[in-house]
Amino acid sequence: MARNGDLTGEVHYPSQDIIRQANQPDYDRINQAMINDLAGEWGRIAKEEFEWFEPWQTTLDSSNAPFYKWFVGGKTNIVYNALDRHLDTWRRNKVALLWEGENYDQRTYTYHQLHREVCRFSSVLRAMGVRKGDRVTIYMGRIPELMISMLACAKIGAVHSVVYGGFSVEALHGRIEDSQSKVAITADGAWLRGNVVQLKDIMDEALQRAPTVQTVIVVKRTGQPVHMEPGRDLWYTDLMNLPIAAADCFTEVMDAEDPLFLLYTSGTTGKPKAIMHTHGGYMVGVATTLKWVFDLKDEDTWWCAADPGWITGHSYIVYGPLLLGATGLLYEGAPNHPFPDRWWDIAERHGITVLYTAPTAIRGLMRFGDAWPNRHDLSRLRLLGSVGEPINPEAWRWYHRVIGNGNCPIMDTWWQTETGHFMITPLPSTPLKPGSATKPFPGVQVDVLDEDGNPVGPNEEGYLVIKTPWPGMLRTIYGDPDRYVQQYWSRFPGMYMTGDSARRDEDGYIWVIGRVDDVIKVSGYRLGTAEIESALVSHPSVAEAAVIGVPDEVRGSVIYAYCILRAGVEPTQKLVEILRDHVGHEVGPIAKPTTIEFVNSLPKTRSGKIMRRVLKARALGLPEGDLSTLEE
Ligand code: WTA
């Protein structure tokens, strides 16, 4: 690719070496080919790169849009492609997973070993009556059994619903109940900063509120005594030592459009919703994006430092790397435990070549200074990545200069739980501008629109929309197809509404600004105002609550809550602490408000909607703007 000297602003060009070795060196060519024939190109990739038990008849079926279907009639199983097919190749003895515990425990699984564990656990689940289409809730820390559980479900056609191990009772309960899971898989506890997170206790409390679950399988990780409910709770190791844990276990033949997993995420209003992804399209999209954007090769050691309990982990810790036959690392604990160089120590010892993390982590580690990373040999790194929120140029430059030694391009990937895989992102050959996710992935067409649906001019802010279907797109909201249509496809008919605002500069580069709805990103974690508000009002002293996000230097945003107390309740500092802990207990520690302010009223529109814009202005001491719609 020729050096384009005409780009505006701060531009970082990739070296010729980087371009030469890239799996997909020519953005313009492939992008044009995909725009010309989207179904044709994806069909070609799906056929060349994956195994199908039976071919599909229609690559993309738009006849019932927005309920798009991909690879219609095709039969496959994502686990067949992620594990089984590697066993007859040299990759059988390649390391699939490197795992490091927070206490420096180490485990390594080759493809052979990982496949065997997955088969044995699949056999256990089958023997317990789990069948194709059944939902299974998984709630664990970052341990190999989390991945094994997900893969074991998918192998037998069960639909996993992973709940992030940092969530707590009510968040877990709501997700179990909505998915109607009969089986839950958890652990006794998880290590975090040297402390035990009591996962089993939280599960027990959640299950008191959700009686659908008949069986709980418990992995022993932290070893403290836990309650085991007779007739309901079973130890994972006990089951795996029974003859039912057979190592030969057939992989269920799945329709390309059969559900693979549910993942709950926060949206505009109300309860978290279950985003549904499928075996076929998700598989093709996730593996292809990973291959082109992070250029994964057999000699790489990939580290996606996210949590498997969020979409980033589903796509790029669990499925993507295994589909490519890559070696990936999973680390259990906190980035700065026991010292601020823990991550750099891991990167050096395991010889990480490609590292993918979030701006909040970069900013957090940047604060400890350059000396911590500088005492480690990070020279194996060749590409870096960022995801979860816009990366501020200062953090970008630090990441580039100190971690990447000035020669690792940074792939700033914009995407969502709903999109399944990267949507706006550089490829290694793309000239980079710090803070911009650059351009749409090949074949993806986006736009930035004003209130009336007209494209805005260069550098103007507007609604970010996607104009074309893509293979890994969510298929629906589980159990609520109307909400799927209403939430994503109604604001601008025929287009997918992302919920983000963005601007596009004169070079066509996209700069994502942030959410325009009631979603708050705290340390990159996606939380809904509604979930936190309902936790606050579930406390007997709170009559009404409104929550907003306010900017924070490290975490991106933090939670600011306004509460109206019930008559007679004293607004004390002690109550602030009680309410913060209550939110921590119901939703999870990440959802705890940093500030709680007691007020006598909340600004609402005449139709009763809380005017968060006004609250935000108040919290930040800014002008409150147009108040004409405020109720009397
Ligand atoms: C935000 C995470 C700017 C965005 C994969 C999106 C980003 C939301 C970026 C989805 C990025 C994600 N630059 N913003 N590179 N990546 N976002 O569902 O607001 O947890 O809508 O998926 O994160 O969050 P989710």
Coordinates of N, CA and C and ligand atoms in Angstrom, one line a residue, residues 265 310-312 386-391 412-418 437 498 500 512 514-515 521 524 526, ligand 1:
T265 N -26.9 -8.0 28.1 CA -26.2 -6.7 28.1 C -27.3 -5.6 28.4
W310 N -17.6 -11.4 29.2 CA -18.2 -10.4 28.4 C -17.9 -10.8 26.9
I311 N -18.5 -10.0 26.0 CA -18.4 -10.4 24.6 C -17.0 -10.5 24.1
T312 N -16.1 -9.6 24.6 CA -14.7 -9.6 24.2 C -14.1 -10.9 24.5
S386 N -7.0 -2.3 21.4 CA -7.7 -1.6 22.4 C -9.2 -1.8 22.1
V387 N -10.0 -1.9 23.1 CA -11.5 -2.1 22.9 C -12.2 -1.6 24.2
G388 N -13.5 -1.2 24.0 CA -14.4 -1.0 25.1 C -14.9 0.4 25.2
E389 N -14.1 1.4 24.8 CA -14.4 2.8 24.9 C -13.4 3.5 24.1
P390 N -13.7 4.8 23.8 CA -12.7 5.6 23.0 C -11.4 5.6 23.8
I391 N -10.2 5.5 23.1 CA -9.0 5.6 23.8 C -8.5 7.0 23.6
D412 N -7.4 -0.2 17.3 CA -8.5 0.3 18.1 C -9.8 -0.2 17.5
T413 N -10.3 -1.3 18.1 CA -11.5 -2.0 17.6 C -12.8 -1.5 18.2
W414 N -13.6 -1.0 17.3 CA -15.0 -0.6 17.8 C -16.0 -1.8 17.5
W415 N -16.7 -2.2 18.5 CA -17.8 -3.2 18.2 C -18.6 -3.3 19.5
Q416 N -19.5 -4.2 19.5 CA -20.5 -4.3 20.6 C -20.9 -5.8 20.8
T417 N -21.5 -6.0 22.0 CA -22.0 -7.4 22.3 C -22.9 -7.8 21.1
E418 N -23.7 -6.8 20.6 CA -24.6 -7.1 19.5 C -24.0 -7.5 18.2
A437 N -11.0 4.8 15.7 CA -11.1 3.4 15.4 C -10.9 3.2 13.8
T498 N -26.6 1.9 16.5 CA -25.6 1.4 17.5 C -25.8 1.9 18.9
D500 N -24.4 4.7 19.7 CA -23.2 5.5 19.9 C -23.3 6.8 19.0
V512 N -15.4 7.6 17.4 CA -16.5 7.2 18.2 C -16.5 8.1 19.5
G514 N -19.2 8.3 22.1 CA -19.7 7.5 23.3 C -21.2 7.3 23.1
R515 N -21.8 6.7 24.2 CA -23.2 6.3 24.1 C -24.1 7.5 24.1
K521 N -20.4 3.3 30.5 CA -19.2 2.4 30.5 C -18.3 2.7 31.7
G524 N -14.8 0.3 31.1 CA -15.1 -0.5 29.9 C -16.2 -1.5 30.1
R526 N -20.0 -2.6 30.6 CA -21.3 -1.9 30.1 C -22.4 -2.1 31.2
Ligands
WTA1 C1 -18.0 1.2 23.3 C2 -17.6 -4.2 23.8 C3 -15.0 3.6 21.3 C4 -19.2 1.7 22.4 C5 -16.9 -4.9 22.7 C6 -20.0 0.5 22.2 C7 -16.0 1.7 22.0 C8 -19.9 -0.2 23.5 C9 -15.0 0.9 21.4 C10 -20.2 -1.7 23.4 C11 -13.9 1.6 20.7 C12 -16.4 -0.4 22.3 N1 -13.9 2.9 20.7 N2 -16.0 3.0 21.9 N3 -12.8 1.0 20.2 N4 -15.3 -0.4 21.6 N5 -16.9 0.8 22.5 O1 -21.3 -4.4 24.3 O2 -19.9 2.7 23.2 O3 -19.6 -4.2 26.1 O4 -21.3 0.8 21.8 O5 -18.9 -4.5 23.7 O6 -18.6 0.0 23.9 O7 -19.9 -2.3 24.6 P1 -20.0 -3.9 24.7

